[in-house]
PDB file of C-alpha atoms (C1' of nucleotides) in Angstrom:
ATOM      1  CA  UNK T   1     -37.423  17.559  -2.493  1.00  0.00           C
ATOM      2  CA  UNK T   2     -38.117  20.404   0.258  1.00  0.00           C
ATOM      3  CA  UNK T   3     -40.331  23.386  -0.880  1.00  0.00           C
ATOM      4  CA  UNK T   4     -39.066  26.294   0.769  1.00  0.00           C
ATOM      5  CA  UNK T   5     -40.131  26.551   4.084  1.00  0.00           C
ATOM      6  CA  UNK T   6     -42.494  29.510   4.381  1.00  0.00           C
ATOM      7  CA  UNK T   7     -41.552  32.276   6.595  1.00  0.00           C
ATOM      8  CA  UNK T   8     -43.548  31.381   9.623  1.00  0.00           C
ATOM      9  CA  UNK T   9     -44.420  34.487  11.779  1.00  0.00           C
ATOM     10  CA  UNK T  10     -42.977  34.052  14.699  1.00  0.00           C
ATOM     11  CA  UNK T  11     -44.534  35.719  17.875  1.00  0.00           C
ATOM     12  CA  UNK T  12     -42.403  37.231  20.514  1.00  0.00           C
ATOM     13  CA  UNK T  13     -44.615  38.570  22.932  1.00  0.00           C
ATOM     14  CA  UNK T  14     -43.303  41.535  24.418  1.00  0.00           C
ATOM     15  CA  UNK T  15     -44.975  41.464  27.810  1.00  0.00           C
ATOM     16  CA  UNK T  16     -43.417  43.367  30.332  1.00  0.00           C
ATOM     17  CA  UNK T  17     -40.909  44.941  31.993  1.00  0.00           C
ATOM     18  CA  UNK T  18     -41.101  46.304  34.923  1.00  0.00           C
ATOM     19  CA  UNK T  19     -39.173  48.892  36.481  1.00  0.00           C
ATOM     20  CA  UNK T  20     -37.304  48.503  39.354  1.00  0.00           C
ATOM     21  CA  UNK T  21     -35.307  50.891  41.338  1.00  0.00           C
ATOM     22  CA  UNK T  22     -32.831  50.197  42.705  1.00  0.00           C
ATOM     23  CA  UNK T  23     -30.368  51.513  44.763  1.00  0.00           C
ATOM     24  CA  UNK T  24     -28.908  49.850  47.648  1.00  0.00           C
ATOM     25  CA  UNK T  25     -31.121  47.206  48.678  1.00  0.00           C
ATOM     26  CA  UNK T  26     -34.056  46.966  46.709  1.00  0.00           C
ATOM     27  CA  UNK T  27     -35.496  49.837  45.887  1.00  0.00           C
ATOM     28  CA  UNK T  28     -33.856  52.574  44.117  1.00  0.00           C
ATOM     29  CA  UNK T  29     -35.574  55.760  44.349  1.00  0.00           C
ATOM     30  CA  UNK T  30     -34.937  58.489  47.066  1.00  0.00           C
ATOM     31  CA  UNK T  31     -37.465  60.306  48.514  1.00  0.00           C
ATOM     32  CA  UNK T  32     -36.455  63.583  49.896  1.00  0.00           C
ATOM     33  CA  UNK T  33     -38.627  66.281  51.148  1.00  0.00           C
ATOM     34  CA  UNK T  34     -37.035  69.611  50.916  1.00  0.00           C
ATOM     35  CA  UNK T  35     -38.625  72.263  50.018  1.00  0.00           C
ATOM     36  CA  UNK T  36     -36.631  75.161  48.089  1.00  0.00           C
ATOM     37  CA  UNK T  37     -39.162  76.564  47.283  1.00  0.00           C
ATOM     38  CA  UNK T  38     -41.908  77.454  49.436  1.00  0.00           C
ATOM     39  CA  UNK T  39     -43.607  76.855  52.498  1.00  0.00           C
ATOM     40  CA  UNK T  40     -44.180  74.370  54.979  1.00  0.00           C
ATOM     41  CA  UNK T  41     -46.657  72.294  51.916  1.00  0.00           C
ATOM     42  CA  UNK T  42     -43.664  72.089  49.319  1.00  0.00           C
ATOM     43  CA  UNK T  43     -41.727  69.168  49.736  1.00  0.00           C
ATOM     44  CA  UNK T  44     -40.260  67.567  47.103  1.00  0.00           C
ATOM     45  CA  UNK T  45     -40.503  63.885  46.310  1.00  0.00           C
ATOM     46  CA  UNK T  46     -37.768  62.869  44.126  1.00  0.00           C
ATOM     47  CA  UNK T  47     -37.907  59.227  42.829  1.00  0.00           C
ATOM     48  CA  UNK T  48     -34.900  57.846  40.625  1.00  0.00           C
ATOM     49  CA  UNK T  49     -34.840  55.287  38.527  1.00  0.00           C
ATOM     50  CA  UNK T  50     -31.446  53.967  37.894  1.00  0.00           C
ATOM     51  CA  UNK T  51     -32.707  51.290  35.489  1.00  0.00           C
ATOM     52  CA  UNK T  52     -35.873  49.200  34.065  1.00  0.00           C
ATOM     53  CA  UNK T  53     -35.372  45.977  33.947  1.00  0.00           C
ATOM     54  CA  UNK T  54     -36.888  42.788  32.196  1.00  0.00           C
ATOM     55  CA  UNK T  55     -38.232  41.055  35.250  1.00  0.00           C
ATOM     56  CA  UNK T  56     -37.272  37.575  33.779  1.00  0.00           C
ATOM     57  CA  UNK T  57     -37.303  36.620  29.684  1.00  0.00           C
ATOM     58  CA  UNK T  58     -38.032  33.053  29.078  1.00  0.00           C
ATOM     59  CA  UNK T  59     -36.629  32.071  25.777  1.00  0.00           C
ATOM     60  CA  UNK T  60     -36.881  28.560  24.181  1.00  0.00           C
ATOM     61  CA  UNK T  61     -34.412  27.421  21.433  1.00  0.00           C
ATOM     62  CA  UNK T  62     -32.998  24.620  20.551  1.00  0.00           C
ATOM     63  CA  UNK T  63     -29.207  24.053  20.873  1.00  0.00           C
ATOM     64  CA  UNK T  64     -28.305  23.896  17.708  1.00  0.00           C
ATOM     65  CA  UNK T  65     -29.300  27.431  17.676  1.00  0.00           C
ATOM     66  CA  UNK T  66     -26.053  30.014  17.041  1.00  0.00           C
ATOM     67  CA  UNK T  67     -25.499  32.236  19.903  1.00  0.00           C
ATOM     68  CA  UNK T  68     -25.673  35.036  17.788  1.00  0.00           C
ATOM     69  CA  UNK T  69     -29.273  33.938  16.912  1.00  0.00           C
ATOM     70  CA  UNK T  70     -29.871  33.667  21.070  1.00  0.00           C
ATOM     71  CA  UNK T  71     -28.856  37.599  21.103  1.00  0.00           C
ATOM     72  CA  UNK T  72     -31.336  38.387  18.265  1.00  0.00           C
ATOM     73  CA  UNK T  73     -34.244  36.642  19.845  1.00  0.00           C
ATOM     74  CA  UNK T  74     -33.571  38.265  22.956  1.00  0.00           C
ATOM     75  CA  UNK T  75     -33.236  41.295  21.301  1.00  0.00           C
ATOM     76  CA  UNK T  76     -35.904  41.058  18.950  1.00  0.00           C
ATOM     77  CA  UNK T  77     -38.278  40.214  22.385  1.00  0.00           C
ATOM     78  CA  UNK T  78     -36.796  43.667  23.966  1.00  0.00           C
ATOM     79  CA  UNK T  79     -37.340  45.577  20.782  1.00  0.00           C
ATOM     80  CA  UNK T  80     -41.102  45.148  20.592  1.00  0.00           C
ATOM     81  CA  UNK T  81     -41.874  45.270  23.965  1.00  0.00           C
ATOM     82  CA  UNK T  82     -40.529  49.002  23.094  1.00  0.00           C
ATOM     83  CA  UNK T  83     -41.851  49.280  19.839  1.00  0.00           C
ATOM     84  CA  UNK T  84     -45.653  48.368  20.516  1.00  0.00           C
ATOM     85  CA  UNK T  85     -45.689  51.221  22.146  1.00  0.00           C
ATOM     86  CA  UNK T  86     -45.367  52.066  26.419  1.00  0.00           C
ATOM     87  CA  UNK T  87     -47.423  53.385  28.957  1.00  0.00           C
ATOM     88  CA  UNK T  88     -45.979  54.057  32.557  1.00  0.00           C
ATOM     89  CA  UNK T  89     -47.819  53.021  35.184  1.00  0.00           C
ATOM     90  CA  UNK T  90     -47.482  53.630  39.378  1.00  0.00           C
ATOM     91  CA  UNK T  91     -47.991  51.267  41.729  1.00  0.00           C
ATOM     92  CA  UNK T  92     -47.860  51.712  45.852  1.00  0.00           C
ATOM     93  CA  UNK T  93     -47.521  49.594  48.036  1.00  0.00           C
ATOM     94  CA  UNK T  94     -48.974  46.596  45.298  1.00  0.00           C
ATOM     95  CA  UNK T  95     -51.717  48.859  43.943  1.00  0.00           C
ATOM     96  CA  UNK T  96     -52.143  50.339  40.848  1.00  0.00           C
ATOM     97  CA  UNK T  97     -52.720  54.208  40.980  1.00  0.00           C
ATOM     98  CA  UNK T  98     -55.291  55.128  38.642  1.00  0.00           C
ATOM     99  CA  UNK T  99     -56.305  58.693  38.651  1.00  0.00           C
ATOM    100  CA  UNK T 100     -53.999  60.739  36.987  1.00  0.00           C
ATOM    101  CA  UNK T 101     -55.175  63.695  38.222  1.00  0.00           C
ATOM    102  CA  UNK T 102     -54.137  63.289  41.964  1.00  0.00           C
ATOM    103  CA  UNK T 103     -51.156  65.004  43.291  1.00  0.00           C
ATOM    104  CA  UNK T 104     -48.528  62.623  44.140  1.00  0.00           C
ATOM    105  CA  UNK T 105     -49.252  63.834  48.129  1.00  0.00           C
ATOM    106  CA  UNK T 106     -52.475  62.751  47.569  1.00  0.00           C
ATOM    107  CA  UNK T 107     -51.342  59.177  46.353  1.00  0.00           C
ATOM    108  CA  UNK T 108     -48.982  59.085  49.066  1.00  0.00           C
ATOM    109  CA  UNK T 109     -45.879  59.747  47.224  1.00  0.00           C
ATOM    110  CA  UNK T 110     -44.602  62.085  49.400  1.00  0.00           C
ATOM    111  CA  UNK T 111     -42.020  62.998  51.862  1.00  0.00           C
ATOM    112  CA  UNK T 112     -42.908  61.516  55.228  1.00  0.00           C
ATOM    113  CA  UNK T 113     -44.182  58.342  53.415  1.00  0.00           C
ATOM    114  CA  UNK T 114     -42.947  54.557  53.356  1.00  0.00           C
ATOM    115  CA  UNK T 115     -41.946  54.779  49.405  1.00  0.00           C
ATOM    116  CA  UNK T 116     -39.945  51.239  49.996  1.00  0.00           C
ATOM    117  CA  UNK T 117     -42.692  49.555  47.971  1.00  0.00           C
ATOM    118  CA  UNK T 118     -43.062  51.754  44.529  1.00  0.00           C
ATOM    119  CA  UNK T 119     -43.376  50.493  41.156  1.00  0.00           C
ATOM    120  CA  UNK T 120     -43.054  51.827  37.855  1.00  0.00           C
ATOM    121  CA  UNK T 121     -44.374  49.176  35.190  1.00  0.00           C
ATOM    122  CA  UNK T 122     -44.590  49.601  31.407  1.00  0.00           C
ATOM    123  CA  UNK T 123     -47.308  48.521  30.247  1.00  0.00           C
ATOM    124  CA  UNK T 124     -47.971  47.803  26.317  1.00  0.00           C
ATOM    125  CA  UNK T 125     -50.054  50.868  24.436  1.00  0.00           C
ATOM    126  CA  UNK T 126     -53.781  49.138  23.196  1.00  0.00           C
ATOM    127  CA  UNK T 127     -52.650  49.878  20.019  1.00  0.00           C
ATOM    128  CA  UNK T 128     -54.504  52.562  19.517  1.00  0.00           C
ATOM    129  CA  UNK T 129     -51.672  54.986  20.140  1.00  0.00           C
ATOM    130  CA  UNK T 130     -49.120  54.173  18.400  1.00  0.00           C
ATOM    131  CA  UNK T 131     -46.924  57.511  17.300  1.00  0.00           C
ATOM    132  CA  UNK T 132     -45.339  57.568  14.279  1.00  0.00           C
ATOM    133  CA  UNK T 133     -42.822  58.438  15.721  1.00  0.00           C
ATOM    134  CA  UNK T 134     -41.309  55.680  18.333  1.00  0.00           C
ATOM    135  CA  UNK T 135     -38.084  55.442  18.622  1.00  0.00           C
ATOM    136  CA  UNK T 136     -36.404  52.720  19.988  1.00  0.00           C
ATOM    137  CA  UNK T 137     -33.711  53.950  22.191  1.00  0.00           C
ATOM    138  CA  UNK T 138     -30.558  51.373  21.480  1.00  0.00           C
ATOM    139  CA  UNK T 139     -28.759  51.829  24.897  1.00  0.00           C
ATOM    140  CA  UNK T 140     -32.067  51.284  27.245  1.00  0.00           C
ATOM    141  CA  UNK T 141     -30.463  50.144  30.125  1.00  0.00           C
ATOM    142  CA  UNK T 142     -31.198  46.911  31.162  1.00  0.00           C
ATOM    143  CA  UNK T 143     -28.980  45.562  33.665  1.00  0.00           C
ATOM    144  CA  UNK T 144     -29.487  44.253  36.907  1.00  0.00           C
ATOM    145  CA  UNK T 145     -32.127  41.798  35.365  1.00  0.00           C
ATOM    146  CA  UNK T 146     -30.799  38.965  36.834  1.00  0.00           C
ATOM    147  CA  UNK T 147     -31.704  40.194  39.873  1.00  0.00           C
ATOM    148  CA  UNK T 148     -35.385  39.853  39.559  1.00  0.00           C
ATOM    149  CA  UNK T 149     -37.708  37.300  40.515  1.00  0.00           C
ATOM    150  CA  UNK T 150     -39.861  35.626  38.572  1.00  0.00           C
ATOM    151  CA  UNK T 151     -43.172  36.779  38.563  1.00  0.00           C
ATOM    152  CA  UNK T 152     -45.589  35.068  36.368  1.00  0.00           C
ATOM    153  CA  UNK T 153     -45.036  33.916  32.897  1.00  0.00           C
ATOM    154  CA  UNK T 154     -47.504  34.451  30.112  1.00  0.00           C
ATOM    155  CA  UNK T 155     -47.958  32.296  27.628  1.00  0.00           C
ATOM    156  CA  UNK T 156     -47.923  33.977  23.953  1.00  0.00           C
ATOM    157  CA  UNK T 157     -49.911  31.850  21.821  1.00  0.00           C
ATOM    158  CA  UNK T 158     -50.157  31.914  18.346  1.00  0.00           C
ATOM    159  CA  UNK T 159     -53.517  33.852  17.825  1.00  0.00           C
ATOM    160  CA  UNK T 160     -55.772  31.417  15.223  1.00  0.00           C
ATOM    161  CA  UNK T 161     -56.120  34.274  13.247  1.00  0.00           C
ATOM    162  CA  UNK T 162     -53.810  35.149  10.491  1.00  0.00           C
ATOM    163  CA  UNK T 163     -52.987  38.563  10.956  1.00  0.00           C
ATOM    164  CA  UNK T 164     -51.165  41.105  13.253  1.00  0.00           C
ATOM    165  CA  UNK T 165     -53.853  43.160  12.594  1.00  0.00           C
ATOM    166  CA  UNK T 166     -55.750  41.903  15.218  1.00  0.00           C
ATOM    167  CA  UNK T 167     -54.329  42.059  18.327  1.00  0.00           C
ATOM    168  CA  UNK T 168     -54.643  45.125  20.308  1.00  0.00           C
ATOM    169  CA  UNK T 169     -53.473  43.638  23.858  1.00  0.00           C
ATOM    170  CA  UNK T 170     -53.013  45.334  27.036  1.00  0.00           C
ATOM    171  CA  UNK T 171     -50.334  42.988  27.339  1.00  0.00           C
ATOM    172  CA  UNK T 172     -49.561  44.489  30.681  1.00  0.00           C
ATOM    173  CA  UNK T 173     -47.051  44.098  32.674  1.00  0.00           C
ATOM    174  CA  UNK T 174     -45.658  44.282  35.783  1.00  0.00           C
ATOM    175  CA  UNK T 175     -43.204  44.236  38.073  1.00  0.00           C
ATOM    176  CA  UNK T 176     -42.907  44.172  41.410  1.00  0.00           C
ATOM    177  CA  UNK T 177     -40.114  44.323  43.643  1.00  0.00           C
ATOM    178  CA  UNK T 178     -38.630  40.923  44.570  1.00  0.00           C
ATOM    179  CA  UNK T 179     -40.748  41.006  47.905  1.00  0.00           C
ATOM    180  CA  UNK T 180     -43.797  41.326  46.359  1.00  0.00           C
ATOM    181  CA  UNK T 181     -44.564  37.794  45.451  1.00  0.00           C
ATOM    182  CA  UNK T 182     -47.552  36.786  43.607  1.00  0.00           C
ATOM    183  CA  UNK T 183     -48.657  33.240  43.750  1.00  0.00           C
ATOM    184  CA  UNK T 184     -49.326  33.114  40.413  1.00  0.00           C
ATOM    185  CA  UNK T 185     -48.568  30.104  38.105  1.00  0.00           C
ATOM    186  CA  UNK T 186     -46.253  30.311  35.446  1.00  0.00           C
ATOM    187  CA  UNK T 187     -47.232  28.696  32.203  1.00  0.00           C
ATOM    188  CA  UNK T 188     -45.401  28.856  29.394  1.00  0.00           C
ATOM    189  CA  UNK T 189     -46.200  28.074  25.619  1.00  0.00           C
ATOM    190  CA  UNK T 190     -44.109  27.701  22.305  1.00  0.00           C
ATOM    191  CA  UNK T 191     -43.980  28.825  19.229  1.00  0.00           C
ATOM    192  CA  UNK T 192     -44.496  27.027  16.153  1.00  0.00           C
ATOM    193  CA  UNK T 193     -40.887  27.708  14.613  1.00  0.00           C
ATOM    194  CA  UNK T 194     -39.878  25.648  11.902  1.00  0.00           C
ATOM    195  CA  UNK T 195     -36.499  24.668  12.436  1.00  0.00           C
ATOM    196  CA  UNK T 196     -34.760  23.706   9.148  1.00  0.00           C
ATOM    197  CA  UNK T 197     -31.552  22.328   8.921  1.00  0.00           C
ATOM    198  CA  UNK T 198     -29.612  24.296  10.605  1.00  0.00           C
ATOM    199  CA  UNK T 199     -32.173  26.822  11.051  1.00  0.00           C
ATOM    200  CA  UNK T 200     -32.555  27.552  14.245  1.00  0.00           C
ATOM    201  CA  UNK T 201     -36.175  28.019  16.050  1.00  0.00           C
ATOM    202  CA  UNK T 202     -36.636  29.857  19.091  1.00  0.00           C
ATOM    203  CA  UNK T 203     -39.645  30.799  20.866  1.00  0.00           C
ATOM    204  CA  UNK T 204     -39.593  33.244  23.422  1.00  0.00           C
ATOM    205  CA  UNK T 205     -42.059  33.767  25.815  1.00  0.00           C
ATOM    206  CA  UNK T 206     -41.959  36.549  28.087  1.00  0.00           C
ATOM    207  CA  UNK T 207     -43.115  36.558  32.045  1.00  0.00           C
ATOM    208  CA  UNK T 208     -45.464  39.027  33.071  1.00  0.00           C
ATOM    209  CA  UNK T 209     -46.075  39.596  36.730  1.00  0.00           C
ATOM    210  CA  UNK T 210     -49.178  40.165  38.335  1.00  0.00           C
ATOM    211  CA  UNK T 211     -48.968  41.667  40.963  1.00  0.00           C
ATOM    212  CA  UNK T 212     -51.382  43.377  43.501  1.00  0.00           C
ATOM    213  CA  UNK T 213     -54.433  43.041  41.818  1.00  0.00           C
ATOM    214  CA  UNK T 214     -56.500  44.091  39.023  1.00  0.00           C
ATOM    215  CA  UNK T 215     -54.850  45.830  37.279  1.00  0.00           C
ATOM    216  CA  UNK T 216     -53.076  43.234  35.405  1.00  0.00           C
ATOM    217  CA  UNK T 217     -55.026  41.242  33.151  1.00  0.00           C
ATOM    218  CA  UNK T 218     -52.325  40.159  30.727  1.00  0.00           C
ATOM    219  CA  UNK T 219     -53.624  39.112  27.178  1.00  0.00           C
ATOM    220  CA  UNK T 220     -52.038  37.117  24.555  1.00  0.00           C
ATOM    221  CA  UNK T 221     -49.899  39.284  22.843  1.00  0.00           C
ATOM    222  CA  UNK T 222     -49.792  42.011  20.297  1.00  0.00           C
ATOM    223  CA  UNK T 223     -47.562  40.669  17.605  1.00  0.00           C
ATOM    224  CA  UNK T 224     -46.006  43.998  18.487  1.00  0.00           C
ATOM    225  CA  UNK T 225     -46.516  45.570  15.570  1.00  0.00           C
ATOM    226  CA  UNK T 226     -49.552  48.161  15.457  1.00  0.00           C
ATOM    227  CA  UNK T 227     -52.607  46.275  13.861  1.00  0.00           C
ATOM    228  CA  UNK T 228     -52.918  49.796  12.014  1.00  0.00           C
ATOM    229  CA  UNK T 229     -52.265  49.150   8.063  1.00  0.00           C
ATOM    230  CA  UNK T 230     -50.506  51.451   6.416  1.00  0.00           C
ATOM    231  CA  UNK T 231     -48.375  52.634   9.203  1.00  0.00           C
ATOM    232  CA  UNK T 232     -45.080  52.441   8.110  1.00  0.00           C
ATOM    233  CA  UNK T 233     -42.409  50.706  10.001  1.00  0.00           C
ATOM    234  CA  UNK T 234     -40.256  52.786  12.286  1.00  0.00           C
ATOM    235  CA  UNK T 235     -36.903  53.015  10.691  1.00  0.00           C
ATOM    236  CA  UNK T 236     -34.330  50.498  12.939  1.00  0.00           C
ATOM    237  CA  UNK T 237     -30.883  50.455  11.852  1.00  0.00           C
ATOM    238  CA  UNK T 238     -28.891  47.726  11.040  1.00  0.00           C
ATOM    239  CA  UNK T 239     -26.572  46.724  13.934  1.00  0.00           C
ATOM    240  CA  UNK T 240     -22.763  46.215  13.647  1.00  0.00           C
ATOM    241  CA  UNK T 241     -23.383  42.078  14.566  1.00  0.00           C
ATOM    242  CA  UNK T 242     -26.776  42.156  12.178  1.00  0.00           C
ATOM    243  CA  UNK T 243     -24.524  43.579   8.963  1.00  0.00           C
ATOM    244  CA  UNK T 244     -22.054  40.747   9.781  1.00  0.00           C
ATOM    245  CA  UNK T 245     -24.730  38.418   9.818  1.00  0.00           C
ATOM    246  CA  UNK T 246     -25.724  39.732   6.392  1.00  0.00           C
ATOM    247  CA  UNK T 247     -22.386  39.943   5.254  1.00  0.00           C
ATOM    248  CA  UNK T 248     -21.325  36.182   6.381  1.00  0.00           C
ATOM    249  CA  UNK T 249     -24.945  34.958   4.804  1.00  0.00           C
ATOM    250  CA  UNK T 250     -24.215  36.522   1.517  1.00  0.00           C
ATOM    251  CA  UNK T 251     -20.512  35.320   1.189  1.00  0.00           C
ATOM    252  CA  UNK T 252     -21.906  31.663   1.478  1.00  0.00           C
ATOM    253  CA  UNK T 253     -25.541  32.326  -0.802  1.00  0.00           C
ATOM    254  CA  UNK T 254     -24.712  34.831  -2.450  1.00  0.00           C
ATOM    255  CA  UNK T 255     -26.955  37.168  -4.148  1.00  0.00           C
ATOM    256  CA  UNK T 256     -30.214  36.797  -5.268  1.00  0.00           C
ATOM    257  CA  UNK T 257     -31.246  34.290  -2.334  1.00  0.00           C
ATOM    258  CA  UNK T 258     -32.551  36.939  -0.106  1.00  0.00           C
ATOM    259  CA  UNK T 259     -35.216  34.637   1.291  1.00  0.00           C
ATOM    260  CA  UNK T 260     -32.280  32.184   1.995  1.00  0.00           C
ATOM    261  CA  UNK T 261     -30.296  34.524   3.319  1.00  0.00           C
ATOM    262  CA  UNK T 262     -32.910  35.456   5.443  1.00  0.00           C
ATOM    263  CA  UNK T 263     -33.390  31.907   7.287  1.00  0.00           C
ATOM    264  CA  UNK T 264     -29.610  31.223   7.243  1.00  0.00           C
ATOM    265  CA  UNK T 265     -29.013  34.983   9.578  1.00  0.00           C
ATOM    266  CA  UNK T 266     -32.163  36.009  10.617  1.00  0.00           C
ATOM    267  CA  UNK T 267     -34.902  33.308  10.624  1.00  0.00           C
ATOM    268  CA  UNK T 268     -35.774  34.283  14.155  1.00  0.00           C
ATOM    269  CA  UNK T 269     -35.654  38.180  13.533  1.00  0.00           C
ATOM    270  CA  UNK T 270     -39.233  39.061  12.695  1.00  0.00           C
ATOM    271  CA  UNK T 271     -38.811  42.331  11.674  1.00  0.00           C
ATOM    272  CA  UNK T 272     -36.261  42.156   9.246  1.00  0.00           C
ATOM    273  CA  UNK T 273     -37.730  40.351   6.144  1.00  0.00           C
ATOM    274  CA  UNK T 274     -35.790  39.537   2.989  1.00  0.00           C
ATOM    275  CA  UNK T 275     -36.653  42.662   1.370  1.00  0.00           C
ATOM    276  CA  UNK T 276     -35.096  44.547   4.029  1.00  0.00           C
ATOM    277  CA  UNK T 277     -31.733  42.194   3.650  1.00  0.00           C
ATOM    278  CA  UNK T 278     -31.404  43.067   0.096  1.00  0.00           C
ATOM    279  CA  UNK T 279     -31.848  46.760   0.008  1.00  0.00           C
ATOM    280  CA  UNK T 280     -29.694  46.490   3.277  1.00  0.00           C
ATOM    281  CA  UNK T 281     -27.105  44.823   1.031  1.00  0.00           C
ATOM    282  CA  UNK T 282     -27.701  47.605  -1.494  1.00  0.00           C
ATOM    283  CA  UNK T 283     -26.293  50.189   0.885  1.00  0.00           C
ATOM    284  CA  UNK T 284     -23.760  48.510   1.663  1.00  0.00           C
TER     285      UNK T 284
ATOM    286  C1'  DA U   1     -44.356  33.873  -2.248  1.00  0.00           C
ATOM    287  C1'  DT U   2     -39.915  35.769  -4.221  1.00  0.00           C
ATOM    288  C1'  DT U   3     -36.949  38.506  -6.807  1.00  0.00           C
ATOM    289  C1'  DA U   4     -35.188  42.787  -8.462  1.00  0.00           C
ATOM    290  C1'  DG U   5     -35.246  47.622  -8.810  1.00  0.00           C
ATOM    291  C1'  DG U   6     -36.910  52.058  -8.674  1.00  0.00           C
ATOM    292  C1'  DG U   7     -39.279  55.461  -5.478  1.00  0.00           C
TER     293       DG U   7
ATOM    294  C1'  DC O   1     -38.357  51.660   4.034  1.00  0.00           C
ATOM    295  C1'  DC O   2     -42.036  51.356   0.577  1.00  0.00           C
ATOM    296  C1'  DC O   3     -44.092  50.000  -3.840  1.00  0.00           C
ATOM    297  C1'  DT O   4     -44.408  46.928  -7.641  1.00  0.00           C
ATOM    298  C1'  DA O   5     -43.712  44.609 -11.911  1.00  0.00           C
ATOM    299  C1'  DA O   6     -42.376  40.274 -13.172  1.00  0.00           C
ATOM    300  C1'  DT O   7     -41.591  35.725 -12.018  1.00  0.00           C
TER     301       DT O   7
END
DNA sequence: ATTAGGG
DNA sequence: CCCTAAT
């Protein structure tokens, strides 16, 4: 006879994402330098970023796996990147700008300038500041990924200690324009999952890219969730395809086999546990 | 660790 | 979502 299988914690480490602009070839800001307002010193620099994008999500599972489950491990990778908590970061020409305090003329972001080479990266909060109040917008806009380059991957290993609590990362992550090439190695890790039955494991591992320099130390993940106790979870609806998952796992359990229920829909969906299925199905 | 319900 | 008593 099988014990139940335990509900393994699954990592997904949210590394990066990077933010590209793009516009026609490449880069998608404009710079202009007008100035409306005042004199000769006022320009404007305006830099827009049509859309972040995942630089390049490296997800493991087997093929047995339902696509459905492929959409929540991809989301579920996307979500926590967002939920641990972001930090925007500017990078010229490769390197990181650190001091805050400098006017963008001073950095060089200015009119007059070769802005061809900017990067906006996201970079994972240290934990330490997570607001309550993160939301996680549903419609971040993610195309275009497939037009990125692989940068480096990270490997997200399981951390030998037990709980979240402990991993305050500056998981950080960049992105760099597909010219910027890094000759980094990629290395990629799994996941313990347990794969039952038809249970399907996944592992996802997320690329970071490391680009000019420093900055970029990229750590071993943050299970995403804040290591701070007692913070309570930021509210996530469920999603039209995550009630039918609930809905089709109930029809065939039934009640009163949340835990079951759980592996059969949403054994690779960390941050929906069984206790969230069954008050789920209570609204319903 | 799970279930079942109230908070 | 959280908290918990009861399994």
């Amino acid at each position: 006879m099988f014990k139940r299988q335990k509900p393994v914690r699954r990592h997904f480490t949210p590394s990066s994402a990077k933010g590209i602009l793009t516009e026609a070839s490449g880069a998608s800001f404009s710079v202009e330098g007008q100035n409306p307002l005042c004199g000769s010193e006022d320009y404007n620099v305006k830099l827009r970023i049509k859309s972040f994008t995942i630089p390049e999500l490296f997800i493991e599972i087997p093929e047995n796996a339902t696509v459905g489950s492929l959409k929540r491990t991809v989301m579920d990778v996307v979500t926590s990147i967002i939920e641990s908590g972001l930090r925007v970061g500017v990078l010229l020409q490769g390197k990181s700008i650190q001091d805050d305090n400098k006017t963008l003329r001073q950095a060089r972001i200015c009119h007059g300038e070769n802005l061809e080479n900017i990067d906006f990266t996201l970079e994972c909060e240290a934990g330490q500041n997570s607001s309550p109040g993160v939301r996680i917008p549903e419609e971040m806009d993610f195309h275009g990924a497939d037009a990125m380059k692989p940068l480096a991957m990270v490997k997200c290993e399981e951390p030998l200690s037990e709980t979240k609590a402990g991993y305050n990362s500056q998981q950080r992550v960049q992105a760099s324009p597909n010219r910027v090439q890094s000759e980094h190695g990629s290395v990629h890790s799994r996941f313990e999952a347990t794969a039952h039955e038809a249970s399907a494991s996944s592992q996802a591992i997320v690329p970071v890219a490391s680009p000019s320099s420093e900055a970029l130390a990229i750590v071993p993940v943050c299970k995403s969730k804040r290591p701070v106790i007692g913070q309570r979870r930021i509210r996530r609806p469920f999603s039209l395809p995550e009630v039918e998952a609930l809905v089709e796992a109930v029809e065939q359990l039934g009640t009163g086999r949340w835990r079951d229920v759980k592996m059969l829909a949403f054994d690779n969906t960390d941050h929906r546990t069984y206790v969230d299925l069954k008050d789920k199905w209570k609204t319903l």
